[in-house]
Coordinates of C-alpha atoms in Angstrom, one line a residue:
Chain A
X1 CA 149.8 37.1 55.9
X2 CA 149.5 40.9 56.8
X3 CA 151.2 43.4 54.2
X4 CA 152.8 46.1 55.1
X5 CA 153.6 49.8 54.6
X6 CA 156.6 51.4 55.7
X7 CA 157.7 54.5 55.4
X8 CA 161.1 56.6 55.9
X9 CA 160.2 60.0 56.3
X10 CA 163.7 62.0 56.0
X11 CA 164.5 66.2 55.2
X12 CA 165.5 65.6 52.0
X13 CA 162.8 62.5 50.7
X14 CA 160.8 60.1 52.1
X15 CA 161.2 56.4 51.0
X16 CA 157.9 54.1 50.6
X17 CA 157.3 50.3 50.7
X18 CA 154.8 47.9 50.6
X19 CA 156.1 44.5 51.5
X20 CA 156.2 42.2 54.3
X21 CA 160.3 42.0 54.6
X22 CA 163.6 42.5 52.9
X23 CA 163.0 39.7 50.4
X24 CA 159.3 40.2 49.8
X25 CA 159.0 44.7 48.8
X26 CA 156.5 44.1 46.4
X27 CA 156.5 47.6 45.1
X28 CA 158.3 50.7 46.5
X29 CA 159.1 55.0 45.8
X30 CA 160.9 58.0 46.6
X31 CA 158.9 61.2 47.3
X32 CA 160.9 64.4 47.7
X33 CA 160.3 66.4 50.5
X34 CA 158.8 69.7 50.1
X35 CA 155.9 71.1 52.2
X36 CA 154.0 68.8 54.3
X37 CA 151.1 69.2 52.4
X38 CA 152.4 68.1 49.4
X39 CA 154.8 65.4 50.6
X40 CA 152.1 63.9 53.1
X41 CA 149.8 64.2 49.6
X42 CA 152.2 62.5 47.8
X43 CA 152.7 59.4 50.2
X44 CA 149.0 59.0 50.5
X45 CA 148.2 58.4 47.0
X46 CA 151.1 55.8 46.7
X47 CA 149.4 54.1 49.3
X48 CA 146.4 54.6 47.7
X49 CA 147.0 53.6 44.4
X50 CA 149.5 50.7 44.8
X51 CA 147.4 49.4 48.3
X52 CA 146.1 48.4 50.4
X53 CA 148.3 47.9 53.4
X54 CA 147.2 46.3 56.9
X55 CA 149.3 48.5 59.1
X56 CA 151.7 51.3 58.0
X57 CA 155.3 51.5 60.2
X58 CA 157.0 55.1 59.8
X59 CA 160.0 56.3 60.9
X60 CA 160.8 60.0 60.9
X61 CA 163.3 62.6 61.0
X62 CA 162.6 64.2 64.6
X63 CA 162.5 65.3 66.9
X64 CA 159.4 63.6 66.8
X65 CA 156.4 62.4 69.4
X66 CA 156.0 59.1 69.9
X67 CA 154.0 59.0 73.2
X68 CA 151.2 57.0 72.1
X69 CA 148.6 58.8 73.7
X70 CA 149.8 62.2 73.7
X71 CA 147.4 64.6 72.2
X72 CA 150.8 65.2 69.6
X73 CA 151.2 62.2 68.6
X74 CA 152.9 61.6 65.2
X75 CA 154.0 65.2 64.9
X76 CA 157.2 66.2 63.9
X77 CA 158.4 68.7 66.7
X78 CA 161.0 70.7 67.1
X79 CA 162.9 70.3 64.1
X80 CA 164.8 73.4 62.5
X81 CA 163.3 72.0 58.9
X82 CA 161.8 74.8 57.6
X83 CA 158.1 74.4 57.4
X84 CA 158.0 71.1 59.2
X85 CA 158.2 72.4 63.5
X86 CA 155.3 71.1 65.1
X87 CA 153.9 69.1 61.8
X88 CA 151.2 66.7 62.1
X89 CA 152.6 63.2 60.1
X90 CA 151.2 60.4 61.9
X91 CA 147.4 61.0 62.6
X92 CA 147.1 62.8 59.2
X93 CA 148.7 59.9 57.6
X94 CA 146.6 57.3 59.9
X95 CA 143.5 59.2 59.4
X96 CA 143.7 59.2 55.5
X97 CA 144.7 55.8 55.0
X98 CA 142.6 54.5 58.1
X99 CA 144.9 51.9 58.5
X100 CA 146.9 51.2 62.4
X101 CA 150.0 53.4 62.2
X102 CA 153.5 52.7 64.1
X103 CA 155.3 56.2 64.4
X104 CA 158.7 56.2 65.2
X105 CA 162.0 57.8 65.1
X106 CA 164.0 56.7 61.6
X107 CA 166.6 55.5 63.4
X108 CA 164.8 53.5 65.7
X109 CA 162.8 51.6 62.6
X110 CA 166.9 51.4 61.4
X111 CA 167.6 49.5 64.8
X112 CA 164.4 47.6 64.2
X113 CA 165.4 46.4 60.8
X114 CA 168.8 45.9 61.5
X115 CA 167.6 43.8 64.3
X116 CA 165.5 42.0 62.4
X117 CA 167.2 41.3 59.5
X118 CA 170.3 42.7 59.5
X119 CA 173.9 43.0 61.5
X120 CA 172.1 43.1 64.6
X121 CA 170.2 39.7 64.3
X122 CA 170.3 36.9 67.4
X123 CA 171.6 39.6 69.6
X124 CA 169.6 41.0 72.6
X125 CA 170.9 44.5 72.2
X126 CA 172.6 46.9 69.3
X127 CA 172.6 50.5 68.6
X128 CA 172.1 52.1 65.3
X129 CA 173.4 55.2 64.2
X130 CA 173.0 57.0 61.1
X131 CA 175.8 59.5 60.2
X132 CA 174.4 61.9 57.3
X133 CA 172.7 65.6 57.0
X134 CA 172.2 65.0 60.7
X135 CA 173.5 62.6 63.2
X136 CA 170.9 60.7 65.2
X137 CA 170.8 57.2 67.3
X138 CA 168.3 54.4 68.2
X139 CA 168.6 51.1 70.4
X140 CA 167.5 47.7 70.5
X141 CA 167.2 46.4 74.5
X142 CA 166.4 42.8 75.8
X143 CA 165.5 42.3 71.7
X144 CA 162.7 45.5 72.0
X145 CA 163.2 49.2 70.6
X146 CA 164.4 51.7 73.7
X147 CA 161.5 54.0 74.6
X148 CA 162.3 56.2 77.9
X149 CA 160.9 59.7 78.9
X150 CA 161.6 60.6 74.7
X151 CA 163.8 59.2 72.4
X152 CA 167.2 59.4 72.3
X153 CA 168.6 62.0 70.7
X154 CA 172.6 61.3 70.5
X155 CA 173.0 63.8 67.5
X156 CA 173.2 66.0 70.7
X157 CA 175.6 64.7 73.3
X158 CA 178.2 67.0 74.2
X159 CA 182.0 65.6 73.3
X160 CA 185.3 67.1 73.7
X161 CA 186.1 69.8 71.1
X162 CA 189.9 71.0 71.2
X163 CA 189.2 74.1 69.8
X164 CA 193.0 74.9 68.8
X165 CA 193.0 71.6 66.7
X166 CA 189.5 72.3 65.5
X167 CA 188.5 76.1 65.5
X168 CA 185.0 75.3 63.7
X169 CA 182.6 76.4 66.0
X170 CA 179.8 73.8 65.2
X171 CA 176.7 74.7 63.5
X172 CA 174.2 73.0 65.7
X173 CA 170.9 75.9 65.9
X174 CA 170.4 74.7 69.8
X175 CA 174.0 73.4 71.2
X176 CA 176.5 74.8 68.6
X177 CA 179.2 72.2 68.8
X178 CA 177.0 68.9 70.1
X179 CA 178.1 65.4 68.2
X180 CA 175.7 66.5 65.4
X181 CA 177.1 70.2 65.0
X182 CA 180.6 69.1 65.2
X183 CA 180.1 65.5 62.8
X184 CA 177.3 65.6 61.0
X185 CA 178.0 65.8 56.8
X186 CA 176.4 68.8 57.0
X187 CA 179.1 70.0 59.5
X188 CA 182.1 68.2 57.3
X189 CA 180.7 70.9 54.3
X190 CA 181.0 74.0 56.1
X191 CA 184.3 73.1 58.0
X192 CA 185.8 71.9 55.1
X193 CA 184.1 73.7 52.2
X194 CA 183.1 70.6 49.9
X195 CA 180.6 68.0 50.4
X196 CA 181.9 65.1 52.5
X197 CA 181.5 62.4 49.7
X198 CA 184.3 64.9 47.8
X199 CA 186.2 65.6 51.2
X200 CA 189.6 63.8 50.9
X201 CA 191.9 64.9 53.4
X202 CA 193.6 62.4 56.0
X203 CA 193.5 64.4 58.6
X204 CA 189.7 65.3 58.3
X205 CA 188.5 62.1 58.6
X206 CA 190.3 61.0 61.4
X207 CA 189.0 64.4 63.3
X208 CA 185.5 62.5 62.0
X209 CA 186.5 59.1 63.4
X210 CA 187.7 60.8 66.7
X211 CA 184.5 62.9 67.3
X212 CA 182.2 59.5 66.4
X213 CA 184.2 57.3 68.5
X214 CA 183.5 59.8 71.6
X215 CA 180.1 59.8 70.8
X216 CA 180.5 55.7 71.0
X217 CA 182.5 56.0 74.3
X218 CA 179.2 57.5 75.5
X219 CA 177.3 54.6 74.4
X220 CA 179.1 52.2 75.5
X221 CA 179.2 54.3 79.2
X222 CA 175.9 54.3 79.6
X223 CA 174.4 51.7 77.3
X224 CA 176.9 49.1 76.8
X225 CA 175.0 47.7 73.7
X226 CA 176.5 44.4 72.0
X227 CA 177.0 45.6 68.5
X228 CA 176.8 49.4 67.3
X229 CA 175.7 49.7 63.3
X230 CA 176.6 52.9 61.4
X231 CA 174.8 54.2 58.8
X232 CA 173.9 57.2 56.7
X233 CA 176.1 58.9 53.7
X234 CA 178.5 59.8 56.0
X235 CA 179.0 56.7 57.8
X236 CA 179.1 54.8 54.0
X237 CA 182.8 56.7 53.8
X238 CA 185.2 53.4 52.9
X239 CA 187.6 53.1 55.9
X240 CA 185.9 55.3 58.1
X241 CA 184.2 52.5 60.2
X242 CA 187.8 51.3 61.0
X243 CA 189.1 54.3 62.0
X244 CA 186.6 54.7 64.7
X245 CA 186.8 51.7 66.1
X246 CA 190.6 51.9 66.4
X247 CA 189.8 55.5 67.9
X248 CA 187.2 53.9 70.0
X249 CA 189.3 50.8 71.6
X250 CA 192.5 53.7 72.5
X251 CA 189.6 55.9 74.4
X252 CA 188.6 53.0 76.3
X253 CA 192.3 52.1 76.8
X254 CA 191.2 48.9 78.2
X255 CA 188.9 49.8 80.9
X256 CA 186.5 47.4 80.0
X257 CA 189.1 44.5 80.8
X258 CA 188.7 42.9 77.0
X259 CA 189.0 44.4 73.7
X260 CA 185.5 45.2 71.7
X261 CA 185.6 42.7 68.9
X262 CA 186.5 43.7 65.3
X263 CA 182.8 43.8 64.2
X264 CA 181.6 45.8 67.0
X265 CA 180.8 48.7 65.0
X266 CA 180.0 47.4 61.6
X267 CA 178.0 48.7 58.3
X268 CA 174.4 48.6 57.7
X269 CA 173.5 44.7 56.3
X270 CA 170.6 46.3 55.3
X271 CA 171.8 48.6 53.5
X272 CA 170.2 52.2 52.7
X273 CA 167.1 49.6 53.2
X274 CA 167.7 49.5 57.2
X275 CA 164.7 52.6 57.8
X276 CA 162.2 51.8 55.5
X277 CA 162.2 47.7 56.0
X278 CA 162.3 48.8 59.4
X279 CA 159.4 50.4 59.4
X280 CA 157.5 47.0 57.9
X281 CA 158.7 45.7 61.6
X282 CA 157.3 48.7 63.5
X283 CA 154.0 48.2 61.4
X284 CA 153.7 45.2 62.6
X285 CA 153.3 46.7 66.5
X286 CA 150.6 49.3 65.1
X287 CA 147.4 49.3 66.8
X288 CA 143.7 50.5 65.5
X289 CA 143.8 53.8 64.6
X290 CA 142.1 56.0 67.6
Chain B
X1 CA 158.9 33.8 102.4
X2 CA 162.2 33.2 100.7
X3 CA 165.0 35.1 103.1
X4 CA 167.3 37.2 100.9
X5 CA 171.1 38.3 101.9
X6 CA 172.2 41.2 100.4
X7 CA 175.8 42.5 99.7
X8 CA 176.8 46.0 98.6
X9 CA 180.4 46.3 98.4
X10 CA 182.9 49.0 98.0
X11 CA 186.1 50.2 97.9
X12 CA 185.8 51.0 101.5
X13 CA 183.2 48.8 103.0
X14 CA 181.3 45.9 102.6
X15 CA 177.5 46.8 103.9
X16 CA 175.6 43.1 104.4
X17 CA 172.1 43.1 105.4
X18 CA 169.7 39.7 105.8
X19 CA 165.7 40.1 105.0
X20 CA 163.6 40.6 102.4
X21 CA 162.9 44.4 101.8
X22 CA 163.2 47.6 103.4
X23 CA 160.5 47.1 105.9
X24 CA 161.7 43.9 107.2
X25 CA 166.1 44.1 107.1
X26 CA 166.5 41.5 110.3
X27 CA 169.8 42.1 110.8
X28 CA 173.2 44.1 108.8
X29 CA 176.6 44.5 109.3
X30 CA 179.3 46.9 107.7
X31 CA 182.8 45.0 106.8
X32 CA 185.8 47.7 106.3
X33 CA 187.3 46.3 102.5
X34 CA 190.7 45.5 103.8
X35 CA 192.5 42.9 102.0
X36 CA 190.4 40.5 99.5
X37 CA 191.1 37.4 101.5
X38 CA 190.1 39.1 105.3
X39 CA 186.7 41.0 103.7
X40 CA 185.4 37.6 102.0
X41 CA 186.0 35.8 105.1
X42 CA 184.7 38.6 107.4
X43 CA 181.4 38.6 105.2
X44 CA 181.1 34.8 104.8
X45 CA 181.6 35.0 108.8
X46 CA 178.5 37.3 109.2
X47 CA 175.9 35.1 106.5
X48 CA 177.5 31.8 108.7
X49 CA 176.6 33.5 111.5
X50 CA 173.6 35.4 111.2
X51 CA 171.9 33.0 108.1
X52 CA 170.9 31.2 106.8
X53 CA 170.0 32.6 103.9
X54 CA 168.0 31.1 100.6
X55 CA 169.7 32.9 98.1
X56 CA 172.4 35.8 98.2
X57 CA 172.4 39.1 95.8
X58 CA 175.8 40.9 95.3
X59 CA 175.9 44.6 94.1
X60 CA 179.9 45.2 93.5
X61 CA 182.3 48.1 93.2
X62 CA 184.1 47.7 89.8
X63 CA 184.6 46.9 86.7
X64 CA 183.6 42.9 87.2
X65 CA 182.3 40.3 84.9
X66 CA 178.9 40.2 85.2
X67 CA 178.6 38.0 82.4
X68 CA 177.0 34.7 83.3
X69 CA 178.9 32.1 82.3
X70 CA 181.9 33.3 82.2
X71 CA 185.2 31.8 83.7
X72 CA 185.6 34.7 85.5
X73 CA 181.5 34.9 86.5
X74 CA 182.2 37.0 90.0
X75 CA 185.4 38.7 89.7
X76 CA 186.4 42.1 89.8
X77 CA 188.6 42.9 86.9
X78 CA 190.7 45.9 86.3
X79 CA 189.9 48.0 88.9
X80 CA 192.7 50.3 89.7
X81 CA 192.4 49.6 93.6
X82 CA 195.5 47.9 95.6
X83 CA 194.9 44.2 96.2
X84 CA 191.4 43.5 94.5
X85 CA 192.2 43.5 90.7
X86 CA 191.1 40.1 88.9
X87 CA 189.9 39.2 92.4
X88 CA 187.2 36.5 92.6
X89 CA 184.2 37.3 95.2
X90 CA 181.2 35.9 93.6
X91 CA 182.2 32.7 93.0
X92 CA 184.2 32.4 96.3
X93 CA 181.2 33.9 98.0
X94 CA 178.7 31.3 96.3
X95 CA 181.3 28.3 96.6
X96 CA 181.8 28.8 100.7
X97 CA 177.8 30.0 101.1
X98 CA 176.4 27.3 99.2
X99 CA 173.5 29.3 97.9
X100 CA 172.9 31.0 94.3
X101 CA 174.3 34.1 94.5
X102 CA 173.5 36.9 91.8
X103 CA 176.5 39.3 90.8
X104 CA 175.9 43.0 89.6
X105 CA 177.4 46.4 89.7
X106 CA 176.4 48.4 93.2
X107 CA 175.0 51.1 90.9
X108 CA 172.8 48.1 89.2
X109 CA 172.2 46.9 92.8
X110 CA 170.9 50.2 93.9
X111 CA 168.8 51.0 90.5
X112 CA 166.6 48.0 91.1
X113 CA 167.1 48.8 94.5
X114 CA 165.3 52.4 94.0
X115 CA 163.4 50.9 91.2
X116 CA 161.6 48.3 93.3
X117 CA 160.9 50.4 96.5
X118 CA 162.4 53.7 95.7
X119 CA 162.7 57.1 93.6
X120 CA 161.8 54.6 90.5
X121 CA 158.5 53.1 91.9
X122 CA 156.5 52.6 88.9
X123 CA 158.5 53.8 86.1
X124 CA 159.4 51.7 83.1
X125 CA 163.0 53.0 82.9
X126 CA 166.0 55.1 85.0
X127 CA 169.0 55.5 85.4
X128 CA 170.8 55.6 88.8
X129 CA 174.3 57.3 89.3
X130 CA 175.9 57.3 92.0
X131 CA 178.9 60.1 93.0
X132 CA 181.4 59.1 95.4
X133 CA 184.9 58.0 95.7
X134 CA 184.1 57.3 91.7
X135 CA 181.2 57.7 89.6
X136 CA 179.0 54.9 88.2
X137 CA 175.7 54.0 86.6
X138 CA 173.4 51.6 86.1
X139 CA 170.1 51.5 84.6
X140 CA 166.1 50.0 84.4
X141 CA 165.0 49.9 81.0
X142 CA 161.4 48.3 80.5
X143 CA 161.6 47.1 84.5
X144 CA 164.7 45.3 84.0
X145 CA 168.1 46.0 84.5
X146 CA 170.5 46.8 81.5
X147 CA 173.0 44.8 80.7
X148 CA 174.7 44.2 76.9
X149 CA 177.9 43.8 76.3
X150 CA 179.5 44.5 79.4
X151 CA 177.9 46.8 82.1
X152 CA 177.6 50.4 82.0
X153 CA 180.6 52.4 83.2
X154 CA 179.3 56.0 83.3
X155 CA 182.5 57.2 85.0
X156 CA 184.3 56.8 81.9
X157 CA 182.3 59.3 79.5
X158 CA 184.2 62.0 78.1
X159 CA 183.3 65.2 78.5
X160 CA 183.8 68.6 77.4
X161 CA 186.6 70.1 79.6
X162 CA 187.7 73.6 79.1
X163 CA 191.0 74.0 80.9
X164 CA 191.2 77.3 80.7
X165 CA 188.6 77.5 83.3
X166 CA 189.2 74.2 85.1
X167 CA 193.5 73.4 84.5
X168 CA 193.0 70.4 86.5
X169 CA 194.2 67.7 84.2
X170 CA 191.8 64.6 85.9
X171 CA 192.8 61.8 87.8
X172 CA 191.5 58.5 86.1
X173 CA 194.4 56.2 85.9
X174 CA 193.0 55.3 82.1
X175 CA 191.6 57.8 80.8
X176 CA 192.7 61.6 82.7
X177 CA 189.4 63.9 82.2
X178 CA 187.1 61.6 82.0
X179 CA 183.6 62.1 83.7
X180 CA 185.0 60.2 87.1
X181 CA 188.4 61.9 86.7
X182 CA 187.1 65.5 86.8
X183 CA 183.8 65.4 89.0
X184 CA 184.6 62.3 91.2
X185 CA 185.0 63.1 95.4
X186 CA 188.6 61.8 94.6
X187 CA 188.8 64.6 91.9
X188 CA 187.1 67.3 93.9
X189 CA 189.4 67.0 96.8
X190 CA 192.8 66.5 94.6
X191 CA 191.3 70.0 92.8
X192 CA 190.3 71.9 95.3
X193 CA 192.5 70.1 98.1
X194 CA 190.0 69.8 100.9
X195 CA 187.6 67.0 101.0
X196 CA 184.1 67.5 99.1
X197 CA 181.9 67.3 102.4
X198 CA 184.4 70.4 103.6
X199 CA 184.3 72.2 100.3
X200 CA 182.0 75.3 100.6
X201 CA 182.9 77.4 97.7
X202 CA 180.3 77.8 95.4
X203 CA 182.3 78.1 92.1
X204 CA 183.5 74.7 93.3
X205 CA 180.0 73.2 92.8
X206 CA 178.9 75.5 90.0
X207 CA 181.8 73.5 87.8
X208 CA 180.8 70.5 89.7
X209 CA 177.0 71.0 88.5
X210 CA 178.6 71.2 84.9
X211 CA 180.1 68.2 84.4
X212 CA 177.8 65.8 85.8
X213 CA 174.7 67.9 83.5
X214 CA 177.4 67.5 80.9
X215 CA 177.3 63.3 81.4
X216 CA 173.1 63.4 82.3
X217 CA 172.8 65.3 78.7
X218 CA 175.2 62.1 77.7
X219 CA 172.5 60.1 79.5
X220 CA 169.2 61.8 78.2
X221 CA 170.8 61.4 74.6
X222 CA 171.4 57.4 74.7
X223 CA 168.9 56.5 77.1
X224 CA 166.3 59.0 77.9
X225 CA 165.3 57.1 81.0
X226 CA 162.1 58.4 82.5
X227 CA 164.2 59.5 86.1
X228 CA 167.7 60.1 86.9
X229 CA 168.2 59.3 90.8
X230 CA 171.9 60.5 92.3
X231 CA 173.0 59.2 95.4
X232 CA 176.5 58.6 96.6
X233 CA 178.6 61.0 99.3
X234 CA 178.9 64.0 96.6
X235 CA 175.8 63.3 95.1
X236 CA 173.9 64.1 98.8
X237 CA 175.8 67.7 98.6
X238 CA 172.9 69.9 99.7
X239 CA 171.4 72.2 96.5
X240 CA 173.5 70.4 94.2
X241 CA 170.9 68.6 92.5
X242 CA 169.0 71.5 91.9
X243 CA 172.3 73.0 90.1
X244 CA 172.7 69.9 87.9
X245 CA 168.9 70.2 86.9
X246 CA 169.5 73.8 86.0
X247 CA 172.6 73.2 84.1
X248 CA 171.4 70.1 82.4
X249 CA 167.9 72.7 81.4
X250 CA 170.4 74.8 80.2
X251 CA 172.4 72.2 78.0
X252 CA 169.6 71.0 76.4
X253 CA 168.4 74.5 75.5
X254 CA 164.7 73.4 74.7
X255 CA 165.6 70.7 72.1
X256 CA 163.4 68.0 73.4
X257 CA 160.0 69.9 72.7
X258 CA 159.0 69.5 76.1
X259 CA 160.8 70.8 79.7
X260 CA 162.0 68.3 81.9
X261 CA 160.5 67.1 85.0
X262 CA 161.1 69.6 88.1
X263 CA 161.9 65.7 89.7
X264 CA 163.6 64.4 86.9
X265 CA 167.1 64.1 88.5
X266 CA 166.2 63.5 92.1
X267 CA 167.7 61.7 95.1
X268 CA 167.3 58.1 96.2
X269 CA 164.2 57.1 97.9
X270 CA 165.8 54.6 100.0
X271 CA 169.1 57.3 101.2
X272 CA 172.3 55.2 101.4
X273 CA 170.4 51.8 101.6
X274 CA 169.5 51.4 97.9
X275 CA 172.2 48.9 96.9
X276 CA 172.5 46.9 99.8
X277 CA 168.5 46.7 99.7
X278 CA 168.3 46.3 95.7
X279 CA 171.2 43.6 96.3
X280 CA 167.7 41.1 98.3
X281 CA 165.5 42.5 94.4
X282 CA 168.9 40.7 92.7
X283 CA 169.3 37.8 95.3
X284 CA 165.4 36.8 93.9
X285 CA 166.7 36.4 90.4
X286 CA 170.2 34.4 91.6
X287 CA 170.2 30.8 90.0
X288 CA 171.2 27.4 91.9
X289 CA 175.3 27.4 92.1
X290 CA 176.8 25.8 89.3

């Protein structure tokens, strides 16, 4: 049997495993995340020391490469992280270990994992979203991740923002107020002033639910998945996943000609686990190193 | 040679063709949709007449229940047009044909369509929308057409509508301002009150350009499809597609990492043809009548 390695790079750590599934993580850590040099450092001696691993899954914070072939590869692109825009983590990571590398997005090894093991398993198609610092989607299609032209990147749809009922302007660097600058915890602190695990106001969460649920609206208009997870600190919030779906079912206002069913958008079974048991899964696709 | 028929219906007419691609279409009719009972028979008339066929592929104006297996297999469902809602077609058609018939959205229809023979030739993934009377869209993802839960039902997006600029409220019976009910031909002619093949102004189709970027960012952040093709009556407006891809450029401000294909939204290959042609590509895949 082939062991694993899975990572789940995100902006604030990056979780490790070695393991071959949810019920077999024979050892695991948690690396901060500082400068690539010394996170990438970091991760390499874990797999180093508590190794070795036939293939190595990661999913990372993006935007990200993931156009095998493409002379970038594995980077990190784009992101507004300081220090990490246009960051080398896969080939350095693969070249190190020289072990086949999967490099993903982290919500896409989420979907994976979910799929796998989790609320999305026996069905041919989910979504998985992870609400938290950012905001940022993944898919599972005809039971296989969704790869198109890049990955998705829902953090940045464009929804409705009444800006009378909601005068925060969005903090998004690119788009301002997109899903993510509008929704994201990140965006919950500076609207509301305190962290969204202390945010208690009625009325801000269901200004949360409404701005989720018409991101959903616009995956189930153009993807029609079968089951949409949430995760991420944000989407942990007790009684938020039941706000959005009844937010969710009066924006549809019965188009679709049957209600979504009561588990349509659900919780994580995984877990904060979803990403980095995911990324066992995506390991398991890895091919040689180049 | 298996000899295909091919249906592409609409809320105005019912195009049938008989033959097995785009090179070899032996013989097509067009049907004006009048009443449920007169189109079916009128149609059924034509396949009697000009048939037989082996098998019968149906790409249908919506919503319907695609859903194989279901009761209501065939039907349209809630469709807001006089006469036609919760109307069986595909199981009528199938029952007085006596050959497997394959049921899909006309945008699904016309994405295999374009996918097989078309603007998609050799791409893994698109997405095909078409802007008429309404708007819908339907997508290839990994050479096969998406389905999940339902089918896709693009039209229905919500989108970010300043009415300050545009006070048009949006005509959707459901849902007001959604995509359909803002950018629609319906929409365009209640707004500007001539019909969108006479409509000249170019602030018109400046907004116009806005809201269907606004639903392709929608598009590029679920799907990412590799190609976006645009047909329909509003979607052949002369320069608009070079608008969209401007405006879409412009929403996404850069975030991908990459620029977008100068063809990346693009018109169908196959002109007005693609769903009655992609409806032989789904006639191939129709199983034996239950």
């Amino acid at each position: 049997m082939r062991i694993f390695g899975g990572i789940e790079s995100g902006g604030t750590k990056w979780d490790c495993a070695i393991g071959t599934g949810p019920d077999d993580v024979r050892t695991a850590a948690t690396v901060p995340t500082t400068t690539p040099e010394e996170t990438i450092g970091r991760v390499v001696d874990f797999f180093e020391r508590e190794g070795p691993v036939d293939a190595l899954g990661i999913g990372s914070f993006g935007p990200i490469d993931a156009r095998v072939g493409s002379p970038t590869w594995g980077f990190v692109t784009t992101t507004p992280k300081p220090g990490w825009s246009n960051t080398d983590v896969g080939q350095e990571i693969q070249r190190r270990l020289g072990v086949p590398v999967a490099f993903d997005t982290d919500v896409n090894a989420a979907a994976l994992g979910e799929h796998r093991w989790g609320a999305g398993c026996g069905l041919s198609s989910l979504w998985y979203v992870t609400v938290g610092t950012g905001i940022g989607g993944g898919a599972i299609v005809d039971g296989r991740l969704l790869h198109g032209l890049s990955h998705p990147e829902f953090g940045h749809l464009r929804v409705p923002h009444d800006r009378r009922a909601d005068p925060f302007a969005g903090l998004c660097p690119f788009h301002g107020d997109c899903l993510e600058g509008l929704a994201s915890g990140t965006a919950l602190e500076a609207r509301w002033g305190v962290p969204a695990t202390e945010l208690g106001d009625d009325a801000a969460w269901a200004l949360e639910a409404r701005y989720l649920a018409l991101g959903f609206v616009a995956v189930v208009a153009v993807l029609s998945p079968e089951r949409i997870v949430v995760g991420g600190g944000v989407g942990r919030r007790a009684g938020l996943l039941m706000l959005v779906r009844r937010e969710l079912s009066a924006l549809m206002n019965g188009y679709l000609g049957f209600e979504l069913p009561d588990d349509y958008i659900t919780a994580p079974a995984l877990g904060a686990r979803s990403g980095v048991l995911g990324a066992f899964a995506l390991a398991a696709t890895a091919s040689a190193p180049m």
